[in-house]
mmCIF file of C-alpha atoms and ligand atoms in Angstrom:
data_model
loop_
_atom_site.group_PDB
_atom_site.id
_atom_site.type_symbol
_atom_site.label_atom_id
_atom_site.label_comp_id
_atom_site.label_asym_id
_atom_site.label_seq_id
_atom_site.Cartn_x
_atom_site.Cartn_y
_atom_site.Cartn_z
ATOM 1 C CA MET A 1 95.140 -60.045 92.404
ATOM 2 C CA GLN A 2 94.279 -63.528 91.076
ATOM 3 C CA LEU A 3 98.241 -64.853 89.473
ATOM 4 C CA TYR A 4 98.487 -67.635 87.140
ATOM 5 C CA LEU A 5 101.825 -69.272 86.151
ATOM 6 C CA GLY A 6 102.254 -70.696 82.836
ATOM 7 C CA ILE A 7 104.443 -72.847 80.762
ATOM 8 C CA GLU A 8 104.859 -74.094 77.249
ATOM 9 C CA THR A 9 107.769 -76.512 76.340
ATOM 10 C CA SER A 10 106.157 -78.472 73.798
ATOM 11 C CA CYS A 11 108.703 -78.206 70.969
ATOM 12 C CA ASP A 12 111.577 -76.069 70.991
ATOM 13 C CA ASP A 13 110.805 -73.009 72.127
ATOM 14 C CA THR A 14 110.978 -73.131 76.353
ATOM 15 C CA SER A 15 108.932 -70.135 77.822
ATOM 16 C CA CYS A 16 107.021 -69.008 81.304
ATOM 17 C CA ALA A 17 104.355 -66.117 81.667
ATOM 18 C CA ILE A 18 102.091 -64.608 84.557
ATOM 19 C CA TYR A 19 98.925 -63.783 84.046
ATOM 20 C CA SER A 20 96.010 -61.798 85.721
ATOM 21 C CA PRO A 21 92.967 -61.354 84.520
ATOM 22 C CA GLU A 22 92.596 -57.989 85.631
ATOM 23 C CA LYS A 23 96.031 -56.599 84.391
ATOM 24 C CA GLY A 24 96.588 -59.045 81.201
ATOM 25 C CA ILE A 25 100.747 -60.380 81.270
ATOM 26 C CA ILE A 26 102.876 -59.681 84.408
ATOM 27 C CA ALA A 27 105.979 -60.945 83.062
ATOM 28 C CA TYR A 28 107.078 -63.401 80.122
ATOM 29 C CA LYS A 29 110.081 -64.759 78.744
ATOM 30 C CA THR A 30 110.404 -66.986 75.483
ATOM 31 C CA ALA A 31 114.413 -68.861 75.083
ATOM 32 C CA SER A 32 114.623 -69.946 71.040
ATOM 33 C CA GLN A 33 116.295 -72.769 70.739
ATOM 34 C CA LEU A 34 118.794 -71.668 67.356
ATOM 35 C CA ASP A 35 120.512 -74.763 67.465
ATOM 36 C CA HIS A 36 117.631 -76.840 65.788
ATOM 37 C CA ALA A 37 118.598 -74.099 62.412
ATOM 38 C CA LYS A 38 121.900 -75.674 61.653
ATOM 39 C CA TYR A 39 119.737 -78.965 61.317
ATOM 40 C CA GLY A 40 117.117 -77.656 59.689
ATOM 41 C CA GLY A 41 114.583 -78.746 61.503
ATOM 42 C CA VAL A 42 113.749 -79.437 65.247
ATOM 43 C CA VAL A 43 115.917 -82.551 67.042
ATOM 44 C CA PRO A 44 113.774 -84.017 70.017
ATOM 45 C CA GLU A 45 116.736 -85.337 72.071
ATOM 46 C CA ILE A 46 118.363 -81.702 71.929
ATOM 47 C CA ALA A 47 114.989 -79.954 72.165
ATOM 48 C CA SER A 48 114.144 -81.989 75.636
ATOM 49 C CA ARG A 49 117.991 -81.584 76.909
ATOM 50 C CA THR A 50 117.610 -77.639 76.292
ATOM 51 C CA HIS A 51 114.394 -77.938 77.870
ATOM 52 C CA MET A 52 116.230 -79.027 80.745
ATOM 53 C CA LYS A 53 119.237 -76.327 81.095
ATOM 54 C CA THR A 54 116.880 -73.516 80.546
ATOM 55 C CA LEU A 55 113.608 -74.004 82.461
ATOM 56 C CA LEU A 56 114.480 -73.307 86.049
ATOM 57 C CA PRO A 57 116.694 -69.747 85.710
ATOM 58 C CA LEU A 58 113.312 -68.709 82.958
ATOM 59 C CA TYR A 59 110.951 -69.658 85.898
ATOM 60 C CA GLU A 60 112.878 -67.616 87.952
ATOM 61 C CA THR A 61 113.552 -64.381 86.095
ATOM 62 C CA VAL A 62 110.071 -64.618 85.279
ATOM 63 C CA MET A 63 108.604 -64.788 88.831
ATOM 64 C CA GLU A 64 111.615 -62.195 89.381
ATOM 65 C CA GLU A 65 110.318 -60.158 87.030
ATOM 66 C CA ALA A 66 106.906 -60.326 88.293
ATOM 67 C CA GLY A 67 107.785 -59.509 92.265
ATOM 68 C CA VAL A 68 106.090 -62.831 92.802
ATOM 69 C CA GLY A 69 106.657 -65.798 94.773
ATOM 70 C CA LEU A 70 104.890 -69.345 94.575
ATOM 71 C CA GLY A 71 102.860 -68.838 97.539
ATOM 72 C CA ASP A 72 101.378 -65.503 95.399
ATOM 73 C CA LEU A 73 99.901 -68.050 92.411
ATOM 74 C CA ALA A 74 96.288 -68.769 92.290
ATOM 75 C CA GLY A 75 97.341 -72.320 89.575
ATOM 76 C CA ILE A 76 99.898 -73.126 87.002
ATOM 77 C CA GLY A 77 99.265 -73.774 83.522
ATOM 78 C CA VAL A 78 101.107 -76.467 81.704
ATOM 79 C CA THR A 79 101.140 -77.677 78.004
ATOM 80 C CA ASN A 80 101.022 -81.500 78.724
ATOM 81 C CA GLY A 81 100.368 -82.300 74.999
ATOM 82 C CA PRO A 82 100.204 -82.472 71.883
ATOM 83 C CA GLY A 83 103.925 -82.477 71.398
ATOM 84 C CA LEU A 84 107.433 -83.773 72.009
ATOM 85 C CA THR A 85 107.509 -86.061 74.815
ATOM 86 C CA GLY A 86 110.759 -85.554 75.925
ATOM 87 C CA SER A 87 110.509 -81.992 75.754
ATOM 88 C CA LEU A 88 106.175 -82.068 77.057
ATOM 89 C CA LEU A 89 107.566 -84.090 80.234
ATOM 90 C CA VAL A 90 110.333 -81.451 81.468
ATOM 91 C CA GLY A 91 107.823 -78.529 81.743
ATOM 92 C CA LEU A 92 105.264 -81.074 82.988
ATOM 93 C CA SER A 93 107.246 -82.306 85.656
ATOM 94 C CA PHE A 94 108.526 -78.917 86.588
ATOM 95 C CA ALA A 95 104.999 -77.873 86.752
ATOM 96 C CA LYS A 96 104.028 -80.920 89.002
ATOM 97 C CA ALA A 97 106.681 -80.593 90.997
ATOM 98 C CA ILE A 98 105.880 -76.695 92.191
ATOM 99 C CA ALA A 99 102.356 -77.405 92.556
ATOM 100 C CA TYR A 100 103.042 -79.922 95.010
ATOM 101 C CA GLY A 101 105.384 -78.761 96.990
ATOM 102 C CA SER A 102 103.505 -75.332 97.048
ATOM 103 C CA GLY A 103 99.701 -76.715 97.047
ATOM 104 C CA VAL A 104 98.677 -74.433 93.890
ATOM 105 C CA PRO A 105 96.430 -75.971 91.834
ATOM 106 C CA LEU A 106 97.723 -77.240 88.299
ATOM 107 C CA THR A 107 95.433 -78.036 85.452
ATOM 108 C CA GLY A 108 97.420 -79.015 81.652
ATOM 109 C CA ILE A 109 96.791 -77.588 78.845
ATOM 110 C CA HIS A 110 95.764 -78.618 75.410
ATOM 111 C CA HIS A 111 98.462 -76.764 73.381
ATOM 112 C CA ILE A 112 95.865 -75.694 70.698
ATOM 113 C CA GLU A 113 93.280 -74.654 73.125
ATOM 114 C CA GLY A 114 96.453 -72.506 74.163
ATOM 115 C CA HIS A 115 96.904 -70.591 70.503
ATOM 116 C CA ILE A 116 93.243 -70.679 70.908
ATOM 117 C CA LEU A 117 93.278 -68.830 74.190
ATOM 118 C CA ALA A 118 96.098 -66.684 73.135
ATOM 119 C CA ASN A 119 93.830 -64.173 71.120
ATOM 120 C CA ALA A 120 91.952 -63.675 74.860
ATOM 121 C CA ILE A 121 95.187 -62.726 76.760
ATOM 122 C CA ASP A 122 94.595 -58.573 76.147
ATOM 123 C CA GLN A 123 90.794 -58.428 75.660
ATOM 124 C CA PRO A 124 87.942 -61.254 76.260
ATOM 125 C CA MET A 125 87.084 -62.804 72.936
ATOM 126 C CA ASP A 126 84.372 -61.858 71.558
ATOM 127 C CA THR A 127 82.085 -65.810 70.688
ATOM 128 C CA PRO A 128 80.722 -67.516 69.040
ATOM 129 C CA ALA A 129 83.602 -66.889 66.500
ATOM 130 C CA VAL A 130 85.523 -69.292 63.530
ATOM 131 C CA VAL A 131 88.919 -69.087 64.727
ATOM 132 C CA LEU A 132 91.439 -70.743 61.724
ATOM 133 C CA VAL A 133 94.381 -72.280 64.064
ATOM 134 C CA VAL A 134 97.740 -72.540 61.184
ATOM 135 C CA SER A 135 101.202 -73.673 62.996
ATOM 136 C CA GLY A 136 103.774 -75.958 62.208
ATOM 137 C CA GLY A 137 101.611 -79.355 63.254
ATOM 138 C CA HIS A 138 98.343 -77.803 63.183
ATOM 139 C CA THR A 139 95.588 -76.358 60.426
ATOM 140 C CA GLN A 140 92.433 -76.368 62.014
ATOM 141 C CA LEU A 141 89.419 -73.993 61.771
ATOM 142 C CA PHE A 142 87.024 -74.378 64.639
ATOM 143 C CA ASN A 143 84.190 -73.126 65.463
ATOM 144 C CA VAL A 144 84.581 -71.736 69.069
ATOM 145 C CA GLU A 145 81.152 -70.831 70.850
ATOM 146 C CA ARG A 146 83.089 -69.489 74.177
ATOM 147 C CA PRO A 147 85.931 -70.341 75.605
ATOM 148 C CA GLY A 148 85.985 -74.361 76.296
ATOM 149 C CA SER A 149 83.873 -75.136 73.623
ATOM 150 C CA TYR A 150 85.509 -76.421 70.199
ATOM 151 C CA GLU A 151 83.768 -78.047 67.490
ATOM 152 C CA LEU A 152 86.079 -78.770 65.170
ATOM 153 C CA LEU A 153 84.501 -77.515 61.236
ATOM 154 C CA GLY A 154 87.888 -78.714 59.428
ATOM 155 C CA GLY A 155 91.810 -79.493 59.566
ATOM 156 C CA THR A 156 94.588 -80.822 57.388
ATOM 157 C CA ARG A 157 94.410 -84.380 55.865
ATOM 158 C CA ASP A 158 98.374 -84.169 55.498
ATOM 159 C CA ASP A 159 100.655 -81.297 55.885
ATOM 160 C CA ALA A 160 100.365 -78.232 58.270
ATOM 161 C CA ALA A 161 100.159 -74.757 56.584
ATOM 162 C CA GLY A 162 103.501 -73.535 58.844
ATOM 163 C CA GLU A 163 104.925 -77.394 57.899
ATOM 164 C CA ALA A 164 104.622 -76.473 53.857
ATOM 165 C CA PHE A 165 106.305 -73.049 54.515
ATOM 166 C CA ASP A 166 108.839 -75.194 56.570
ATOM 167 C CA LYS A 167 109.930 -77.861 53.691
ATOM 168 C CA ILE A 168 109.127 -75.229 50.877
ATOM 169 C CA GLY A 169 111.824 -72.893 52.757
ATOM 170 C CA LYS A 170 114.136 -75.691 52.685
ATOM 171 C CA ILE A 171 113.623 -77.067 48.798
ATOM 172 C CA LEU A 172 114.479 -72.729 48.194
ATOM 173 C CA GLY A 173 117.692 -72.794 50.698
ATOM 174 C CA LEU A 174 116.333 -70.468 52.817
ATOM 175 C CA PRO A 175 117.102 -70.612 56.639
ATOM 176 C CA TYR A 176 114.801 -72.821 59.227
ATOM 177 C CA PRO A 177 112.299 -71.757 60.021
ATOM 178 C CA GLY A 178 110.993 -71.427 56.346
ATOM 179 C CA GLY A 179 107.395 -69.170 57.376
ATOM 180 C CA PRO A 180 109.309 -66.120 58.425
ATOM 181 C CA SER A 181 112.414 -66.757 55.589
ATOM 182 C CA ILE A 182 109.774 -67.225 52.651
ATOM 183 C CA GLU A 183 107.666 -64.106 53.918
ATOM 184 C CA ARG A 184 110.942 -61.971 53.852
ATOM 185 C CA ALA A 185 111.631 -63.379 50.549
ATOM 186 C CA ALA A 186 108.741 -62.859 49.116
ATOM 187 C CA ARG A 187 108.350 -59.554 49.598
ATOM 188 C CA GLU A 188 111.027 -59.124 46.490
ATOM 189 C CA GLY A 189 108.848 -61.739 44.332
ATOM 190 C CA ASP A 190 105.988 -61.595 42.240
ATOM 191 C CA ALA A 191 103.511 -63.511 43.540
ATOM 192 C CA LYS A 192 101.879 -65.036 39.893
ATOM 193 C CA ALA A 193 105.342 -65.612 38.131
ATOM 194 C CA TYR A 194 104.112 -69.767 38.798
ATOM 195 C CA LYS A 195 100.959 -71.111 39.644
ATOM 196 C CA PHE A 196 100.700 -73.397 42.027
ATOM 197 C CA PRO A 197 97.821 -75.650 43.034
ATOM 198 C CA ARG A 198 94.812 -74.770 45.765
ATOM 199 C CA ALA A 199 94.505 -78.256 46.551
ATOM 200 C CA MET A 200 91.047 -79.488 47.575
ATOM 201 C CA ARG A 201 89.331 -76.727 46.371
ATOM 202 C CA ASP A 202 86.569 -77.693 45.486
ATOM 203 C CA SER A 203 86.012 -80.520 47.968
ATOM 204 C CA GLY A 204 82.525 -78.736 49.466
ATOM 205 C CA GLU A 205 84.802 -79.802 53.282
ATOM 206 C CA CYS A 206 86.889 -77.497 55.452
ATOM 207 C CA ASP A 207 89.300 -79.419 54.368
ATOM 208 C CA PHE A 208 92.999 -78.979 53.365
ATOM 209 C CA SER A 209 95.990 -80.803 52.119
ATOM 210 C CA PHE A 210 99.116 -78.909 51.166
ATOM 211 C CA SER A 211 101.517 -81.881 50.416
ATOM 212 C CA GLY A 212 101.153 -81.711 46.536
ATOM 213 C CA LEU A 213 102.004 -78.225 46.923
ATOM 214 C CA LYS A 214 104.929 -78.859 47.837
ATOM 215 C CA THR A 215 105.662 -81.506 45.230
ATOM 216 C CA ALA A 216 104.430 -79.200 43.202
ATOM 217 C CA VAL A 217 107.742 -76.678 44.434
ATOM 218 C CA ARG A 218 110.044 -79.381 44.266
ATOM 219 C CA LEU A 219 109.350 -80.185 41.466
ATOM 220 C CA LYS A 220 109.803 -76.922 39.673
ATOM 221 C CA VAL A 221 113.069 -75.691 41.728
ATOM 222 C CA GLU A 222 114.166 -79.399 39.965
ATOM 223 C CA GLU A 223 113.114 -77.877 36.736
ATOM 224 C CA LEU A 224 114.622 -73.815 36.861
ATOM 225 C CA ASP A 225 118.333 -74.454 36.249
ATOM 226 C CA ASP A 226 119.637 -71.395 37.438
ATOM 227 C CA LEU A 227 118.010 -70.286 41.676
ATOM 228 C CA SER A 228 118.982 -66.614 41.856
ATOM 229 C CA THR A 229 117.820 -64.675 44.666
ATOM 230 C CA GLN A 230 115.211 -63.077 42.161
ATOM 231 C CA THR A 231 113.710 -66.850 41.504
ATOM 232 C CA VAL A 232 113.828 -67.960 44.735
ATOM 233 C CA ALA A 233 112.249 -64.824 45.615
ATOM 234 C CA ASP A 234 109.295 -65.205 42.989
ATOM 235 C CA VAL A 235 109.012 -68.962 44.189
ATOM 236 C CA ALA A 236 108.808 -68.018 47.347
ATOM 237 C CA ALA A 237 106.005 -65.277 46.836
ATOM 238 C CA SER A 238 104.349 -67.992 44.594
ATOM 239 C CA ALA A 239 104.185 -70.907 47.164
ATOM 240 C CA GLN A 240 102.610 -68.173 49.809
ATOM 241 C CA GLU A 241 100.415 -66.626 47.725
ATOM 242 C CA ALA A 242 99.217 -70.410 47.307
ATOM 243 C CA ILE A 243 99.157 -71.919 51.011
ATOM 244 C CA VAL A 244 97.410 -68.390 51.867
ATOM 245 C CA ASP A 245 94.663 -68.884 49.309
ATOM 246 C CA ALA A 246 93.644 -72.491 50.369
ATOM 247 C CA LEU A 247 93.331 -70.791 53.307
ATOM 248 C CA ALA A 248 90.894 -68.258 52.375
ATOM 249 C CA ILE A 249 88.719 -70.074 50.611
ATOM 250 C CA LYS A 250 87.809 -72.822 53.727
ATOM 251 C CA SER A 251 88.115 -70.271 55.876
ATOM 252 C CA VAL A 252 85.435 -68.011 54.058
ATOM 253 C CA MET A 253 83.541 -71.390 53.459
ATOM 254 C CA ALA A 254 83.600 -71.928 56.798
ATOM 255 C CA VAL A 255 82.368 -68.199 58.153
ATOM 256 C CA GLU A 256 79.556 -68.775 55.360
ATOM 257 C CA ARG A 257 78.612 -72.154 57.093
ATOM 258 C CA ILE A 258 77.754 -71.303 61.064
ATOM 259 C CA SER A 259 76.999 -67.466 59.742
ATOM 260 C CA ALA A 260 79.944 -66.010 61.663
ATOM 261 C CA THR A 261 80.689 -62.161 62.485
ATOM 262 C CA ARG A 262 83.382 -62.913 64.464
ATOM 263 C CA PHE A 263 86.626 -64.668 62.803
ATOM 264 C CA TYR A 264 90.560 -65.040 64.302
ATOM 265 C CA ILE A 265 93.477 -66.304 63.171
ATOM 266 C CA ALA A 266 95.963 -68.374 65.982
ATOM 267 C CA GLY A 267 99.081 -69.924 65.895
ATOM 268 C CA GLY A 268 102.580 -69.393 64.639
ATOM 269 C CA VAL A 269 101.679 -68.865 60.772
ATOM 270 C CA ALA A 270 99.142 -66.130 62.113
ATOM 271 C CA ALA A 271 102.412 -64.043 62.534
ATOM 272 C CA ASN A 272 102.619 -63.500 58.223
ATOM 273 C CA GLY A 273 101.104 -60.842 57.220
ATOM 274 C CA ARG A 274 100.009 -61.918 53.632
ATOM 275 C CA LEU A 275 97.861 -64.276 55.706
ATOM 276 C CA ARG A 276 96.478 -61.447 57.464
ATOM 277 C CA GLU A 277 95.944 -58.878 55.146
ATOM 278 C CA VAL A 278 93.946 -61.528 52.752
ATOM 279 C CA MET A 279 91.860 -63.004 55.538
ATOM 280 C CA THR A 280 90.881 -59.145 56.436
ATOM 281 C CA GLU A 281 89.696 -58.544 53.249
ATOM 282 C CA ARG A 282 88.094 -61.869 51.722
ATOM 283 C CA ILE A 283 86.346 -62.048 55.283
ATOM 284 C CA GLY A 284 85.775 -59.266 56.030
ATOM 285 C CA ASP A 285 83.711 -58.807 52.367
ATOM 286 C CA GLU A 286 81.703 -61.953 54.074
ATOM 287 C CA GLY A 287 80.447 -59.267 57.154
ATOM 288 C CA ALA A 288 83.058 -60.903 59.770
ATOM 289 C CA GLU A 289 85.734 -58.975 61.660
ATOM 290 C CA VAL A 290 89.194 -60.620 61.609
ATOM 291 C CA SER A 291 91.842 -60.193 63.963
ATOM 292 C CA TRP A 292 94.992 -62.122 65.691
ATOM 293 C CA PRO A 293 97.291 -62.063 68.637
ATOM 294 C CA PRO A 294 100.162 -60.152 69.065
ATOM 295 C CA ILE A 295 103.151 -61.598 66.693
ATOM 296 C CA LYS A 296 105.091 -62.772 69.852
ATOM 297 C CA TYR A 297 101.883 -64.914 71.397
ATOM 298 C CA CYS A 298 101.283 -66.309 68.049
ATOM 299 C CA THR A 299 104.061 -68.387 67.976
ATOM 300 C CA ASP A 300 104.766 -71.186 70.880
ATOM 301 C CA ASN A 301 104.676 -68.806 73.852
ATOM 302 C CA ALA A 302 103.797 -69.703 77.719
ATOM 303 C CA ALA A 303 101.357 -66.461 78.185
ATOM 304 C CA MET A 304 98.314 -68.673 76.293
ATOM 305 C CA ILE A 305 98.709 -71.021 78.236
ATOM 306 C CA ALA A 306 98.546 -69.136 81.760
ATOM 307 C CA CYS A 307 95.981 -67.197 80.226
ATOM 308 C CA ALA A 308 93.897 -70.788 79.221
ATOM 309 C CA ALA A 309 95.196 -72.065 82.797
ATOM 310 C CA TRP A 310 92.974 -69.003 84.228
ATOM 311 C CA HIS A 311 90.013 -70.057 81.596
ATOM 312 C CA HIS A 312 90.126 -74.045 83.607
ATOM 313 C CA LEU A 313 91.256 -73.623 87.464
ATOM 314 C CA SER A 314 88.283 -70.487 87.616
ATOM 315 C CA ALA A 315 85.924 -73.223 85.680
ATOM 316 C CA GLY A 316 86.960 -75.461 88.719
ATOM 317 C CA ARG A 317 88.819 -77.726 86.135
ATOM 318 C CA SER A 318 92.073 -78.522 87.800
ATOM 319 C CA ASP A 319 94.289 -81.981 86.965
ATOM 320 C CA GLY A 320 95.852 -84.289 89.921
ATOM 321 C CA LEU A 321 99.690 -85.025 90.248
ATOM 322 C CA ASP A 322 98.884 -88.003 88.039
ATOM 323 C CA LEU A 323 98.087 -85.835 85.079
ATOM 324 C CA ASN A 324 100.551 -87.358 81.890
ATOM 325 C CA THR A 325 101.497 -86.063 78.490
ATOM 326 C CA PHE A 326 100.392 -86.740 75.530
ATOM 327 C CA PRO A 327 102.203 -87.245 71.864
ATOM 328 C CA ARG A 328 98.705 -86.453 69.492
ATOM 329 C CA GLY A 329 94.918 -85.991 70.360
ATOM 330 C CA GLU A 330 92.461 -83.984 69.064
ATOM 331 C CA LEU A 331 90.670 -80.591 71.710
ATOM 332 C CA ARG A 332 88.313 -81.792 73.061
ATOM 333 C CA SER A 333 85.479 -79.033 74.635
ATOM 334 C CA TRP A 334 84.828 -78.725 78.175
ATOM 335 C CA ALA A 335 82.518 -76.341 78.672
HETATM 336 O O1 KG4 B 1 102.991 -72.497 66.241
HETATM 337 P P1 KG4 B 1 104.087 -72.686 66.496
HETATM 338 O O2 KG4 B 1 105.314 -71.380 67.168
HETATM 339 O O3 KG4 B 1 104.549 -74.027 66.891
HETATM 340 C C1 KG4 B 1 103.162 -75.061 67.031
HETATM 341 O O4 KG4 B 1 102.837 -75.144 67.535
HETATM 342 O O5 KG4 B 1 103.461 -75.377 64.894
HETATM 343 O O6 KG4 B 1 104.594 -72.269 64.995
HETATM 344 C C2 KG4 B 1 105.927 -72.944 64.392
HETATM 345 C C3 KG4 B 1 105.045 -72.901 62.338
HETATM 346 C C4 KG4 B 1 106.325 -72.909 62.190
HETATM 347 O O7 KG4 B 1 106.139 -73.520 61.174
HETATM 348 C C5 KG4 B 1 106.913 -71.358 61.197
HETATM 349 O O8 KG4 B 1 107.635 -71.678 59.846
HETATM 350 C C6 KG4 B 1 105.430 -70.819 61.491
HETATM 351 O O9 KG4 B 1 105.259 -71.217 62.611
HETATM 352 N N1 KG4 B 1 105.996 -69.318 61.815
HETATM 353 C C7 KG4 B 1 105.195 -68.655 59.723
HETATM 354 C C8 KG4 B 1 105.995 -67.701 60.324
HETATM 355 N N2 KG4 B 1 106.363 -67.267 61.850
HETATM 356 C C9 KG4 B 1 106.427 -68.715 61.882
HETATM 357 N N3 KG4 B 1 104.302 -69.359 59.000
HETATM 358 C C10 KG4 B 1 104.619 -68.223 57.581
HETATM 359 N N4 KG4 B 1 104.956 -67.004 58.464
HETATM 360 C C11 KG4 B 1 105.901 -66.367 58.987
HETATM 361 N N5 KG4 B 1 106.096 -65.197 59.881
HETATM 362 ZN ZN1 ZN B 2 102.233 -73.721 68.682
#
């Protein structure tokens, strides 16, 4: 059985996983850094220091759970960007050290490719497909011809969708991260209570903009004297609807543009139930089938990186020990 180790430390989650193309995920563990909640966002120095403490024991637990040693691995995949440099360096240095010590091939994975291929962990991806990547740092639509072939159809001009959720959560005084908090609050709210903008609706491009929405919510909250639980729920539900609607409008446009019959959602925001519901309905109306990864593989995780490592290494794509991190950069095709 071929086994691939994945390592992900690009932001504040430390994660290791072992993937087999025959059996799927054999062992998987993610440690979330709860310290950041009290600062209302990720503090890079705390993130990298915590990765340093957490990664080795986490790796040992995952290897033990899988009952394997380094010599049993067919490859090692590590996220080398985009992300926080200090955090990325902890994962990359660790991956290089064990690759050097064992002679197991190493491959660097673009974090966004990882999110896309989270859809290929449990079954092969049905391609060509349109993939909407919605995370804390990215909001992009891709035409994925096959794993390794990525054509960017559009992206955000300013904030990412997850960032909008997080910033609006902060304005409403909800716990960090804002995405899950807003989804929870919105369940008790009226999505029609407030009218928030859907920017770039008529731009004719598959592009997004969320900074105007954030400002509109801030101004509305300043105008409301009393922020009762019900008001927070109504603002949360209305803001969530605006984000989801904006994502749906451009996703439908992308599906129409390339006559896609398959549509996937990826990234942390793909965990949002309302987004899944609306996409299933609106993309379904276009005649395309919609799916997303299991929730644990939507937010940052190493399972997607281990799966991507298999795609790279089985296509003969490995990296040397000169592999470096990169803080930002577009996803490029390799197949
Ligand atoms: O993919 P991810 O774990 O990290 C990045 O690569 O950025 O995504 C994190 C983002 C955060 O902005 C978080 O608020 C958002 O995903 N998120 C959600 C939900 N769960 C996580 N947004 C909306 N609804 C959710 N249920
Ligand atoms: Zn991510």
